[in-house]
Structures are given as C-alpha cells and as structure tokens.
CSV table of C-alpha atoms and ligand atoms in Angstrom, one decimal:
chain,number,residue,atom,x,y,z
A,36,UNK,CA,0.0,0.0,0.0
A,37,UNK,CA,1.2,3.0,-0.9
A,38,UNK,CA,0.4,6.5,1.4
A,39,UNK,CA,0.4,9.6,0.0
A,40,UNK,CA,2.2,12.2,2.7
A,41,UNK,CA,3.1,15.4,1.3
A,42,UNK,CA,4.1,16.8,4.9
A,43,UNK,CA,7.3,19.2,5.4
A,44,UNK,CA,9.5,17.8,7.0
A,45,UNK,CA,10.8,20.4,9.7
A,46,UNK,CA,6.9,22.3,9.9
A,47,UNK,CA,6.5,21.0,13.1
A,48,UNK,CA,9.7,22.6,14.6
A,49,UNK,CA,8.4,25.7,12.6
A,50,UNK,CA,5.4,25.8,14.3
A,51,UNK,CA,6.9,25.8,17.6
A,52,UNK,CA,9.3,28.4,16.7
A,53,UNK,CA,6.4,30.4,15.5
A,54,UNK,CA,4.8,30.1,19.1
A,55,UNK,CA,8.1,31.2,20.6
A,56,UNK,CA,8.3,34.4,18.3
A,57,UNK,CA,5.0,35.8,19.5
A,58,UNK,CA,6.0,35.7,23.4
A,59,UNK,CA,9.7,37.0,22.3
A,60,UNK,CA,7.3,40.0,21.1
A,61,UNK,CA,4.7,39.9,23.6
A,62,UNK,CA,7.1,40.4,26.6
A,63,UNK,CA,9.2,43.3,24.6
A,64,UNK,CA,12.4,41.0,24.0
A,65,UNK,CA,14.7,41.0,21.1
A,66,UNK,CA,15.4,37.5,20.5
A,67,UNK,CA,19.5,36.8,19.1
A,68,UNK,CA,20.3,33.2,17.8
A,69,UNK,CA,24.3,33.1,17.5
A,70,UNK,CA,25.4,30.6,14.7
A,71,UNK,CA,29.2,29.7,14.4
A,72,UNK,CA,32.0,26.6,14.4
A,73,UNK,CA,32.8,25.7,17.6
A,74,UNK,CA,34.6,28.0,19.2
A,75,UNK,CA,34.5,31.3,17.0
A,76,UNK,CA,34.4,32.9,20.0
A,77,UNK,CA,30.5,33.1,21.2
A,78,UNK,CA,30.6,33.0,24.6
A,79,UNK,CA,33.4,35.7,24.5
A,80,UNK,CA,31.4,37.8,22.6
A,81,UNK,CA,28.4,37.9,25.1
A,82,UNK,CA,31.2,37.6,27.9
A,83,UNK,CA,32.2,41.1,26.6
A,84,UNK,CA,28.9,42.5,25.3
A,85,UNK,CA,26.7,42.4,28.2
A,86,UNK,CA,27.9,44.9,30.7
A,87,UNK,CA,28.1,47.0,27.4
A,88,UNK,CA,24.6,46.8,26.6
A,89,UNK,CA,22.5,45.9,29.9
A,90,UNK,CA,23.4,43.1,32.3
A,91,UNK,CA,20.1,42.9,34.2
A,92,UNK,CA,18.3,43.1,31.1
A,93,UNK,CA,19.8,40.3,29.2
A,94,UNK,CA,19.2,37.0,29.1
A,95,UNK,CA,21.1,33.8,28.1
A,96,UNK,CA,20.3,30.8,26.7
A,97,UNK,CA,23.5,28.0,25.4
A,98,UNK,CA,23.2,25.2,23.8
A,99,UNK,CA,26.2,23.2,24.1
A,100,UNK,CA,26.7,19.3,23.9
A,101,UNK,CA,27.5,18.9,27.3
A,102,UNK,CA,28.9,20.7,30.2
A,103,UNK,CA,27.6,23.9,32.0
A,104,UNK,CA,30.4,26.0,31.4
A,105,UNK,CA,29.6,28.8,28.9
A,106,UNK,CA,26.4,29.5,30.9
A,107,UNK,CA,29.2,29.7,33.9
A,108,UNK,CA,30.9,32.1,32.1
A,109,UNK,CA,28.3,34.7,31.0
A,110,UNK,CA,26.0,34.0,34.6
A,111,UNK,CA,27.9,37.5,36.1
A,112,UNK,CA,27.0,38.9,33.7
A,113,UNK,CA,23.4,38.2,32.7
A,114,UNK,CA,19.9,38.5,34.4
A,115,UNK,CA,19.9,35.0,33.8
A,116,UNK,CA,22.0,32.3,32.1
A,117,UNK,CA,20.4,28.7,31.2
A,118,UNK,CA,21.6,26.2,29.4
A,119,UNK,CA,20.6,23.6,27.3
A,120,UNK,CA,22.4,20.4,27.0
A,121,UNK,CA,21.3,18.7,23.8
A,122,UNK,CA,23.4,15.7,24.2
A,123,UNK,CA,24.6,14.8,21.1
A,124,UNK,CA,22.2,16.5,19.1
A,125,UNK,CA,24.3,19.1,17.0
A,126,UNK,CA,21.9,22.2,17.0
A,127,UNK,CA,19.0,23.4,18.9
A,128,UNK,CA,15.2,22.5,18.6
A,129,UNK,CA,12.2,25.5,18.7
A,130,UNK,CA,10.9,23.3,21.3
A,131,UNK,CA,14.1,23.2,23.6
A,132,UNK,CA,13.6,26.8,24.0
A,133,UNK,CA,10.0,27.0,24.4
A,134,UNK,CA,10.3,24.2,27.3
A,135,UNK,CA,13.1,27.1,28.8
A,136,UNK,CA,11.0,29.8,28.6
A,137,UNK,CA,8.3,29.4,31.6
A,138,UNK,CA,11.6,29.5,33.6
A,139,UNK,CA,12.9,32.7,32.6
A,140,UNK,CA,12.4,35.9,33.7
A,141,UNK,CA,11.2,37.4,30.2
A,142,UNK,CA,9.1,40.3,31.5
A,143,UNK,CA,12.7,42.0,32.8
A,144,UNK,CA,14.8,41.5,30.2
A,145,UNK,CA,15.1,43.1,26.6
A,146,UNK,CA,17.4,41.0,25.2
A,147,UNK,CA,17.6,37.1,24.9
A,148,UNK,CA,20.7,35.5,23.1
A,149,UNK,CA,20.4,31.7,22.3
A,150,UNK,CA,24.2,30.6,22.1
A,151,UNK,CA,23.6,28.1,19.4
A,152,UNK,CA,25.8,24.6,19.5
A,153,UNK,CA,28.9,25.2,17.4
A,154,UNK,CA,27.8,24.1,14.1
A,155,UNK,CA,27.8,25.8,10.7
A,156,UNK,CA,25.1,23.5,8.9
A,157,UNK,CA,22.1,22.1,11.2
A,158,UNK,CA,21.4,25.4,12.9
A,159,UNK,CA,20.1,26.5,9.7
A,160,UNK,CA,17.2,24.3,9.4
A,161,UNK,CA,16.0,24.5,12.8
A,162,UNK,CA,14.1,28.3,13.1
A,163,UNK,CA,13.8,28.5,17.2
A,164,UNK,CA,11.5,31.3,16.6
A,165,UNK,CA,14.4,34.4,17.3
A,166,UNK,CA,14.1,37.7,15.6
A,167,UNK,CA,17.5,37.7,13.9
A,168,UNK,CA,20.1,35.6,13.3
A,169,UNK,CA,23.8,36.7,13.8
A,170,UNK,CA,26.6,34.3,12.1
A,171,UNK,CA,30.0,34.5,13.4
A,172,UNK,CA,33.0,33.7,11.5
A,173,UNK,CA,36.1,34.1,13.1
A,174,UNK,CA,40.0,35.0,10.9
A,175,UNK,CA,41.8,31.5,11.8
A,176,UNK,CA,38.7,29.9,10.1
A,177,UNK,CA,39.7,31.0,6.8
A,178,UNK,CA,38.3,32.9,4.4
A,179,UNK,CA,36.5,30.2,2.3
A,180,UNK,CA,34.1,29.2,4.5
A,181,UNK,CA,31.0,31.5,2.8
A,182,UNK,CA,31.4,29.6,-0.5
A,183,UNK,CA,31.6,26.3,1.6
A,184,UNK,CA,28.2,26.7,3.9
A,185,UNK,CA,26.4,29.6,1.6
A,186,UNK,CA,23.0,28.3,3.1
A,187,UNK,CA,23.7,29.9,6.3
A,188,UNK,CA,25.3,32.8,5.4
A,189,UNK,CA,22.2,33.6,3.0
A,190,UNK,CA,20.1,34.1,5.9
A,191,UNK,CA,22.2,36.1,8.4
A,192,UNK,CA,21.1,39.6,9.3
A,193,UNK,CA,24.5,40.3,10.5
A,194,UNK,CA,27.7,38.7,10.1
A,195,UNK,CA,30.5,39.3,12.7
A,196,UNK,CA,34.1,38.9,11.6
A,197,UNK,CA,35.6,37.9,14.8
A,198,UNK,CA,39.1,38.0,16.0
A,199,UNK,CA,39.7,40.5,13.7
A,200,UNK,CA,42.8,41.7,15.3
A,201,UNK,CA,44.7,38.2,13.7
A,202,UNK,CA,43.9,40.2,10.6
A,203,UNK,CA,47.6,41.5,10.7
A,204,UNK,CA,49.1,38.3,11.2
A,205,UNK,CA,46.8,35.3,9.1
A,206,UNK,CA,46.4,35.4,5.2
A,207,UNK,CA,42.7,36.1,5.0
A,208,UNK,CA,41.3,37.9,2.2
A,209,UNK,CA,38.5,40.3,3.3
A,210,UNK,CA,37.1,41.0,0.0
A,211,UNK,CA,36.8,37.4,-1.2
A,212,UNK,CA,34.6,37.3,1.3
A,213,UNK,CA,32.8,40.5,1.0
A,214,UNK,CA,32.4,39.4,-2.4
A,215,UNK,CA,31.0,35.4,-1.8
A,216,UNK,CA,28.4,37.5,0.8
A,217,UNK,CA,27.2,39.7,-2.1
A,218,UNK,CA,26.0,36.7,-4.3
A,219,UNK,CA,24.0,35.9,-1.3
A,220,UNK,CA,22.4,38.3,-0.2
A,221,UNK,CA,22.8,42.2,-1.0
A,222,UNK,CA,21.4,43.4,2.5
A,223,UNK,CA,23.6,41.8,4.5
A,224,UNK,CA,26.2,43.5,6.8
A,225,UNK,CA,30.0,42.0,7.5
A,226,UNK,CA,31.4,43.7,10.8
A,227,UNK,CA,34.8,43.1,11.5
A,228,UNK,CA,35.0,42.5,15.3
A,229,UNK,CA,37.6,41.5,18.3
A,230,UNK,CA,36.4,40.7,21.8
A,231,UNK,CA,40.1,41.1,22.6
A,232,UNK,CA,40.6,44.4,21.5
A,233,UNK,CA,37.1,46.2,21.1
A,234,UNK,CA,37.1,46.7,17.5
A,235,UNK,CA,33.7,46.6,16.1
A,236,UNK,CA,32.0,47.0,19.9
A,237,UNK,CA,30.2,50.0,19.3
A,238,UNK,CA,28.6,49.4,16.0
A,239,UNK,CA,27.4,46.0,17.2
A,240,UNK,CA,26.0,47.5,20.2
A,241,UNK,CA,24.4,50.1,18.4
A,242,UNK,CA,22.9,47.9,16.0
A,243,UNK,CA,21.0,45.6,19.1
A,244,UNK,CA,20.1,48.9,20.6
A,245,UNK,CA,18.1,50.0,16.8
A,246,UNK,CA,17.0,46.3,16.2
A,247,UNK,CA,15.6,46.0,19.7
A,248,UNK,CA,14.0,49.6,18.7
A,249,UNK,CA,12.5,48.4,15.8
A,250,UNK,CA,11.1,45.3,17.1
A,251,UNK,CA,9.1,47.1,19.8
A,252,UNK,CA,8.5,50.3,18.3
A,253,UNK,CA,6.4,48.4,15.6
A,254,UNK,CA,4.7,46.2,18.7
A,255,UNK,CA,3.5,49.8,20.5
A,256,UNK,CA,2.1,51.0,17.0
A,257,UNK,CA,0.3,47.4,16.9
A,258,UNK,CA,-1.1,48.2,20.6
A,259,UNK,CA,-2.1,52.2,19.8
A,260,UNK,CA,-3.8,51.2,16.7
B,146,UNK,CA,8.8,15.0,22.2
B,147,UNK,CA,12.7,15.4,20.4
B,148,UNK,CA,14.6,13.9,23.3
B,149,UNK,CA,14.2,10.4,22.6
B,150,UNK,CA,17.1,9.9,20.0
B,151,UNK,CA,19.7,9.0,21.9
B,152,UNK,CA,20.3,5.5,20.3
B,153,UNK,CA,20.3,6.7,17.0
B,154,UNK,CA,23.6,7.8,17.6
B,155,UNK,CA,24.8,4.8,18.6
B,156,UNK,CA,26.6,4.3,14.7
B,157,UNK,CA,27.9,2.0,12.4
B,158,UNK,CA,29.9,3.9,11.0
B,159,UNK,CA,33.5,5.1,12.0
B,160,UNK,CA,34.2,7.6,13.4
B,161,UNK,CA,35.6,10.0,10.8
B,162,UNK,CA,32.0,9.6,8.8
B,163,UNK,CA,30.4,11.2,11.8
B,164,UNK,CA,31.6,14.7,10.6
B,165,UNK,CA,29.1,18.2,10.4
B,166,UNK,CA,28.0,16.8,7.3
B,167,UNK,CA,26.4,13.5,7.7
B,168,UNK,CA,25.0,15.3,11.0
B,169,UNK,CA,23.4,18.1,9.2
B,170,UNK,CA,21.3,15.0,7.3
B,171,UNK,CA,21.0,12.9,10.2
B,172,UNK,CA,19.2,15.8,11.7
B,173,UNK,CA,16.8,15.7,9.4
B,174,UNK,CA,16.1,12.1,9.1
B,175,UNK,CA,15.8,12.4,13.1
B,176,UNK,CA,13.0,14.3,12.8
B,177,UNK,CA,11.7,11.9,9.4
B,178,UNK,CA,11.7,8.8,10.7
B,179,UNK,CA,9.6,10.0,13.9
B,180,UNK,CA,6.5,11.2,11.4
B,181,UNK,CA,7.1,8.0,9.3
B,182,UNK,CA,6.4,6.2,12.3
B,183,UNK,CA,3.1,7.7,13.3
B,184,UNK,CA,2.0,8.0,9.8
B,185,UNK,CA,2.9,4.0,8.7
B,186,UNK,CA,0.8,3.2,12.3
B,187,UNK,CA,-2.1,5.6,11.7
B,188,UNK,CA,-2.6,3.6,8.4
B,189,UNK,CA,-2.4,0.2,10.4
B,190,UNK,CA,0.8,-0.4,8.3
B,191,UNK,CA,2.7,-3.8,9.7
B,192,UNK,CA,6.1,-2.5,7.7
B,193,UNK,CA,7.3,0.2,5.6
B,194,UNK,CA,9.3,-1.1,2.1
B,195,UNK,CA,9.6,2.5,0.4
B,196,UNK,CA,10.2,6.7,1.5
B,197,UNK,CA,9.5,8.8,-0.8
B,198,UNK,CA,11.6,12.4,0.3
B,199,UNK,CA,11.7,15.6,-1.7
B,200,UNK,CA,14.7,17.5,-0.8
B,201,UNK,CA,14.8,21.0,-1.9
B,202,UNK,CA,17.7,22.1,-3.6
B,203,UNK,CA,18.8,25.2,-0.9
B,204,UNK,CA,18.8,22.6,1.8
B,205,UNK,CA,22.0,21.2,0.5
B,206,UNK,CA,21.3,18.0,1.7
B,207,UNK,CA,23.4,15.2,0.3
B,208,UNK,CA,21.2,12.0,-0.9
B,209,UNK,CA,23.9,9.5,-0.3
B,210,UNK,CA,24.6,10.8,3.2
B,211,UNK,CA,20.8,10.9,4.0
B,212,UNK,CA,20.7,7.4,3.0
B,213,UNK,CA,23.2,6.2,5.3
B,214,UNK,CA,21.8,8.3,8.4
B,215,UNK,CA,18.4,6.8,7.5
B,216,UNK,CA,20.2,3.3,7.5
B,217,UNK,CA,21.1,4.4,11.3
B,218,UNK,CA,17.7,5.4,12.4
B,219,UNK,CA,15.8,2.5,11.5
B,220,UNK,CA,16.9,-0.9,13.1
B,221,UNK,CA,14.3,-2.0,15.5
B,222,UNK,CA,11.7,0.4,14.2
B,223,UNK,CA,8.6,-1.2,11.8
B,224,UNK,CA,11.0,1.1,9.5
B,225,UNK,CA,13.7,-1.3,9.0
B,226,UNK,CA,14.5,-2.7,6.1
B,227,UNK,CA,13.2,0.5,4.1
B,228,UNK,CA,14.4,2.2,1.2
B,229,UNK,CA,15.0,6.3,1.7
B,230,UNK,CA,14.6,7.8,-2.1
B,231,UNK,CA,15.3,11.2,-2.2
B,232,UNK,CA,14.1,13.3,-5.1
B,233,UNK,CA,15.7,16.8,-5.5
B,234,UNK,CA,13.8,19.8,-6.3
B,235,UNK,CA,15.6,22.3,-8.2
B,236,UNK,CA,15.1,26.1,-6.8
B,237,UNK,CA,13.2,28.8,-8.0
B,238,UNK,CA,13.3,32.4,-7.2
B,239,UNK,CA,11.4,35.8,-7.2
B,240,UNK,CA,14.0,39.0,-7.4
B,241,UNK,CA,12.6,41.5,-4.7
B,242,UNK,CA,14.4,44.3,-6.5
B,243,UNK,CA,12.8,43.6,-10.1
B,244,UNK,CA,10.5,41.1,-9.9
B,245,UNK,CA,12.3,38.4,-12.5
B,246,UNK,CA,12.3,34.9,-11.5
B,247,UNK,CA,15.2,32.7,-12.0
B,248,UNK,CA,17.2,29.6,-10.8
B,249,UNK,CA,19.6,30.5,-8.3
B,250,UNK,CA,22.8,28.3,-7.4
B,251,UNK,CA,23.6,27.5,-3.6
B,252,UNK,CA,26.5,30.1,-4.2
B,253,UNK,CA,24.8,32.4,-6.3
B,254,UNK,CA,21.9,34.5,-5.8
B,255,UNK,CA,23.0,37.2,-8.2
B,256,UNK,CA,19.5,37.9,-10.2
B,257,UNK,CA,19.7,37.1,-14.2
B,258,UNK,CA,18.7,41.0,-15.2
B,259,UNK,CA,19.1,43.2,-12.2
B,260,UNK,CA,22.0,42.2,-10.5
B,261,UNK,CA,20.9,42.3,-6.8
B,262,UNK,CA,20.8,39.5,-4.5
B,263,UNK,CA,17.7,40.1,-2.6
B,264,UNK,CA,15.0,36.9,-3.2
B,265,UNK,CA,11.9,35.9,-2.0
B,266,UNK,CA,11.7,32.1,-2.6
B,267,UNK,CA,9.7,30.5,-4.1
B,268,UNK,CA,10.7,26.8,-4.8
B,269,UNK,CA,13.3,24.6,-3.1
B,270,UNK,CA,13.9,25.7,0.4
B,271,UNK,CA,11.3,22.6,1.8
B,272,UNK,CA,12.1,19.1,2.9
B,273,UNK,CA,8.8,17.3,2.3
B,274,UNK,CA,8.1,14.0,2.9
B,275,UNK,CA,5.7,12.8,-0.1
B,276,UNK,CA,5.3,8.8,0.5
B,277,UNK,CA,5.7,5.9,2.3
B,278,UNK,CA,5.0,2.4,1.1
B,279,UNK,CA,4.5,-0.6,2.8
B,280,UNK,CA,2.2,-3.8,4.0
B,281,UNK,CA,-1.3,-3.9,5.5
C,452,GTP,N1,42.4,36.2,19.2
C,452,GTP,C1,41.2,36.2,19.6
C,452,GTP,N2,40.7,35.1,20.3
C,452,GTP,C2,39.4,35.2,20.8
C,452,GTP,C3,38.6,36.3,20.6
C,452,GTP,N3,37.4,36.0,21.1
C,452,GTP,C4,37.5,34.8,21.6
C,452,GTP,N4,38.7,34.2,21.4
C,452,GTP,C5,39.2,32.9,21.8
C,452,GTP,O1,38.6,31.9,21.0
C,452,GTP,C6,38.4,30.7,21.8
C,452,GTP,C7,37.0,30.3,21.8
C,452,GTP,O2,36.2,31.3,22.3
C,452,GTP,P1,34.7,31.0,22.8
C,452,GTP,O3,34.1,32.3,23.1
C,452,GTP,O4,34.7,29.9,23.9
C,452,GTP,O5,34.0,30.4,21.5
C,452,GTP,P2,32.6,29.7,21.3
C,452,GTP,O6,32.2,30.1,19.9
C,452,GTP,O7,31.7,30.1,22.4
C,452,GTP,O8,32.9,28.2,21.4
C,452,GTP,P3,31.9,26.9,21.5
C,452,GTP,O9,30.8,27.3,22.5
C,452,GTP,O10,32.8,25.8,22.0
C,452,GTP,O11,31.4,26.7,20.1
C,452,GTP,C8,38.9,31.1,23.2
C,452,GTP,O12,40.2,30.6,23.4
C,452,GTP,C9,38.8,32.6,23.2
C,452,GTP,O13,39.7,33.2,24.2
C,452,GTP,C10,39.2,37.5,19.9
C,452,GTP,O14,38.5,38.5,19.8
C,452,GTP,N5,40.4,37.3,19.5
C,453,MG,MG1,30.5,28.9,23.7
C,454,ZN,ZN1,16.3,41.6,-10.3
C-alpha cells in the first residue's frame, strides 16, 4: 500500500518556533540566535557585550553538547544564564527553548541571546522562533568558508568577523569574502569585530540597541492602533 | 517530544564519517523517521518497504549521506529494512528588486537581469516528505 504524505518535514519545529516568536514580542524581548563553528568565540562575545549593553536586562540561553560552562561564564554577567544540553544532538530544537522559557524571567529583560551549539550547517534548518540571526565567523577559520556553507550565510542579518585583530598576522582575504556575501544576499552587513581588543563594539551594540527599537516600536504602533 | 534519540547515535559507522556533514542530514532524518512512524501506524501499516523524500535544492542535503543516516535510524523500528529515495527539487526564485524569476545556485543568488541579490523564494527551500510504502 502506498500512502500519500506530502508533509514538510521540519513544519512541526516551525510551528513551535512560531509560538516562541509571539512571546519574544509579547514580553518586549529581542530574540538573538548566535550561529558559528565551535569555538569562533560566542561566549566571549556575550562575555564582553553584556555589561556593554545591559546586564540585568539580558538573558542567556546556550546550547552546548554537554557541560555547564559557557552558561558559567556569562551567569555574572546576565539577568539569567540557562543552558541547554542537547546531548549529542548538534543544534538546537524550537521546542528546547519553548520548554526554557516558563523558567525565565522574560518580563525584565530586553534581550535574549540563544548561544547556538557550534555548528555551521544544522542550525540553519532548525528556526527556534528568534528575531534575527547573527553568524560569526572568526580570521583563523579562513576565508573560504561562505562559498563552503552559503545556506547559512544567506540568511544572516549580520555577520560578525571575529578576532579580527589576527587580521595582521593570518592570510585572510576580506574582499573574497565580502564578495562570496554579495551573491548571497545584498542586505547583509559584514562587521569586523575582536572581543580582545574592542574593535567593532560600538557598531554592534548600536545595532541591538536599533534592532531592539524596531522590534518594539512596531509592537506599541500594533497596541495604539 | 525530540529527546528520545539517543540510540540513534549509537553508529555504524567510523568515526571520521560522523563529521558536520552526515549530522546536518541525520538531523533531518531524526526528525523523518519519527512522522514516518506515526504516519505508517495511523494507516495500520505492519512495515514500511519505500520513503519517498523531496529535498529542496537550498537545503544542500546530500542524498547518499541521507541514506546512510536513514540506514542508522531504523533498526528495530517497523522502518527497518526501508528504502529512503530522495528526489531533488531544483530552486526557483522571485527577485525582490525587479520582480524576474530565475534559478539560483547555492552560491549564487545574483538575479539574471538586475544584478541584486535580494530573493523571496519560491521553490526549493522545503524538505517534504511525499510517500511511504509498505504492508497492511
Ligand atoms: N584572538 C582572539 N581570540 C578570541 C577572541 N574572542 C574569543 N577568542 C578565543 O577563542 C576561543 C573560543 O572562544 P569561545 O568564546 O569559547 O568560542 P565559542 O564560539 O563560544 O565556542 P563553543 O561554544 O565551544 O562553540 C577562546 O580561546 C577565546 O579566548 C578574539 O577577539 N580574538
Ligand atoms: Mg561557547
Ligand atoms: Zn532583479
């Protein structure tokens, strides 16, 4: 006997992640998914951006194979810092962070950052409902690595060159990959950025600051109307 | 409801196969082989022979790998013993900037007339599971 399906595959994770984007905008949060390779430098970057931006406002979720560490890390420095151990699953699930959410203290913070597990390729299939995705790709990774995963690249609202100081020392060509971006995806925005050394900092904290803006701005005009 | 893997990664292959790659497919077919299950039971199958999958072309998902991930999955499940077929579905896509439609590459979303890569898309981004075949 032969069935007839016709069912997408991954619809029921985007139905969950749907569910999740309407509390992220309910409660007034800006929801971040951070995509990389394993250690690009992640957990630095939130290490270094949240007493920037707004420690008690921020919240973190990481999603890491095992261990509690990076949530150790960023804790001091968050309203709250959760993580998610997905065993040996290689990316999150919409419904990992749904199941996290009764916990969290959504109505004070502003921002939530989801520290994806280090993975260029899975995370990309799995929508866990956040606003906008931010890819990191770090100098020592080499500059090829747009051509080789372009799927995930295509859908970043932000790119962050990280450990861009190692600019001066690696041979990594900055225009090939400003160049693989632009037959992507002609919106997108490459940001060199160090944790080490600042570079970057302000843009990147001005551009949550406008994207959080944005995000609730159009949620009050949805409430006046 | 997405916990209950575990065993599935308990492999035959070596080691060096169980690279990002075959895990990007094998997260897929995680996810598969859990809706071929409740489909084959809700139509009182006893086995499944045949999956039918269409894989869109912007998924980059790699049949051969798929097939072996699928291979994984399936022991000691009425799935065993099935073929995974995967079709690919080439992608099609609407240019925001100008409106023309065209067939983009993985690498290349440069539009045919206007030059801008700015797409809505229209074909090739799904995973869809079309049919399963098996015994009453
Ligand atoms: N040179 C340099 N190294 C950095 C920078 N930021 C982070 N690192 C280093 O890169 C390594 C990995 O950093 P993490 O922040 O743990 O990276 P991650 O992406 O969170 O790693 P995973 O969670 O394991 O995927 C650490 O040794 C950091 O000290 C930077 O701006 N410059
Ligand atoms: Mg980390
Ligand atoms: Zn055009």
């Amino acid at each position: 006997m032969k069935v007839n399906v016709v069912k997408n595959v991954l619809r029921a994770n985007d139905i969950v992640a749907q569910e999740n984007r309407s509390v992220f905008k309910d409660k007034g949060v800006l929801a971040l998914n951070l995509i990389s390779s394993p250690g690009s430098g992640k957990t630095t970057l939130l290490e270094k951006t949240l007493p920037v931006l707004s420690p008690d406002k921020s919240i973190v979720l990481v999603g890491d194979l095992e261990t509690t560490r990076d949530a150790e890390r960023v804790a001091p420095h968050a309203l709250n810092a959760t993580q998610i151990n997905t065993g040996l699953s290689c990316h999150l699930y919409a419904n990992q962070i749904a199941q996290s959410l009764s916990a969290l203290p959504l109505d004070d913070a502003q921002y939530l950052f989801i520290e994806n597990v280090g993975n260029m390729v899975c995370p990309g299939e799995f929508d866990l409902g956040e606003n906008l995705k931010i890819i990191l790709l770090s100098v020592p990774e080499g500059d090829d690595k747009v051509a080789k995963y372009p799927t995930i690249f295509r859908v970043a609202d932000l790119i962050l060159l990280t450990k861009c100081e190692l600019l001066d020392i690696l041979p990594f060509d900055v225009q090939r990959v400003k160049e693989d971006l632009a037959k992507l995806n002609s919106n997108t925005t490459l940001l060199p950025f160090s944790s080490f050394k600042g570079d970057g900092m302000d843009v990147w904290i001005d551009w949550l600051k406008q994207k959080r803006q944005e995000s609730i701005g159009a949620q009050a005009k949805f409430v006046t109307e | 409801m997405f916990y209950s893997y575990h065993h599935i990664f308990i492999l035959p292959f070596t080691v060096n196969l169980f690279t990002l790659e075959i895990m990007h497919e094998m997260s897929i077919v995680t996810v598969l082989i859990d809706q071929v299950i409740d489909i084959a039971q809700r139509n009182r199958l006893k086995d499944v022979q045949v999956v039918v999958l269409v894989a869109g072309q912007l998924r980059q998902v790699v049949p051969e790998m798929m097939q072996e991930a699928f291979k994984a999955v399936i022991p000691g499940t009425i799935v065993e013993g099935a073929v995974l077929r995967v079709e690919a579905e080439a992608a099609l896509v609407r240019c925001r900037a100008c409106q023309a439609e065209y067939q983009p590459d993985v690498d290349d979303f440069i539009c045919r007339s206007c030059q801008k890569a700015d797409v809505e898309i229209l074909r090739g981004n799904d995973i869809i599971l079309k049919t399963i075949e098996g015994n009453k």
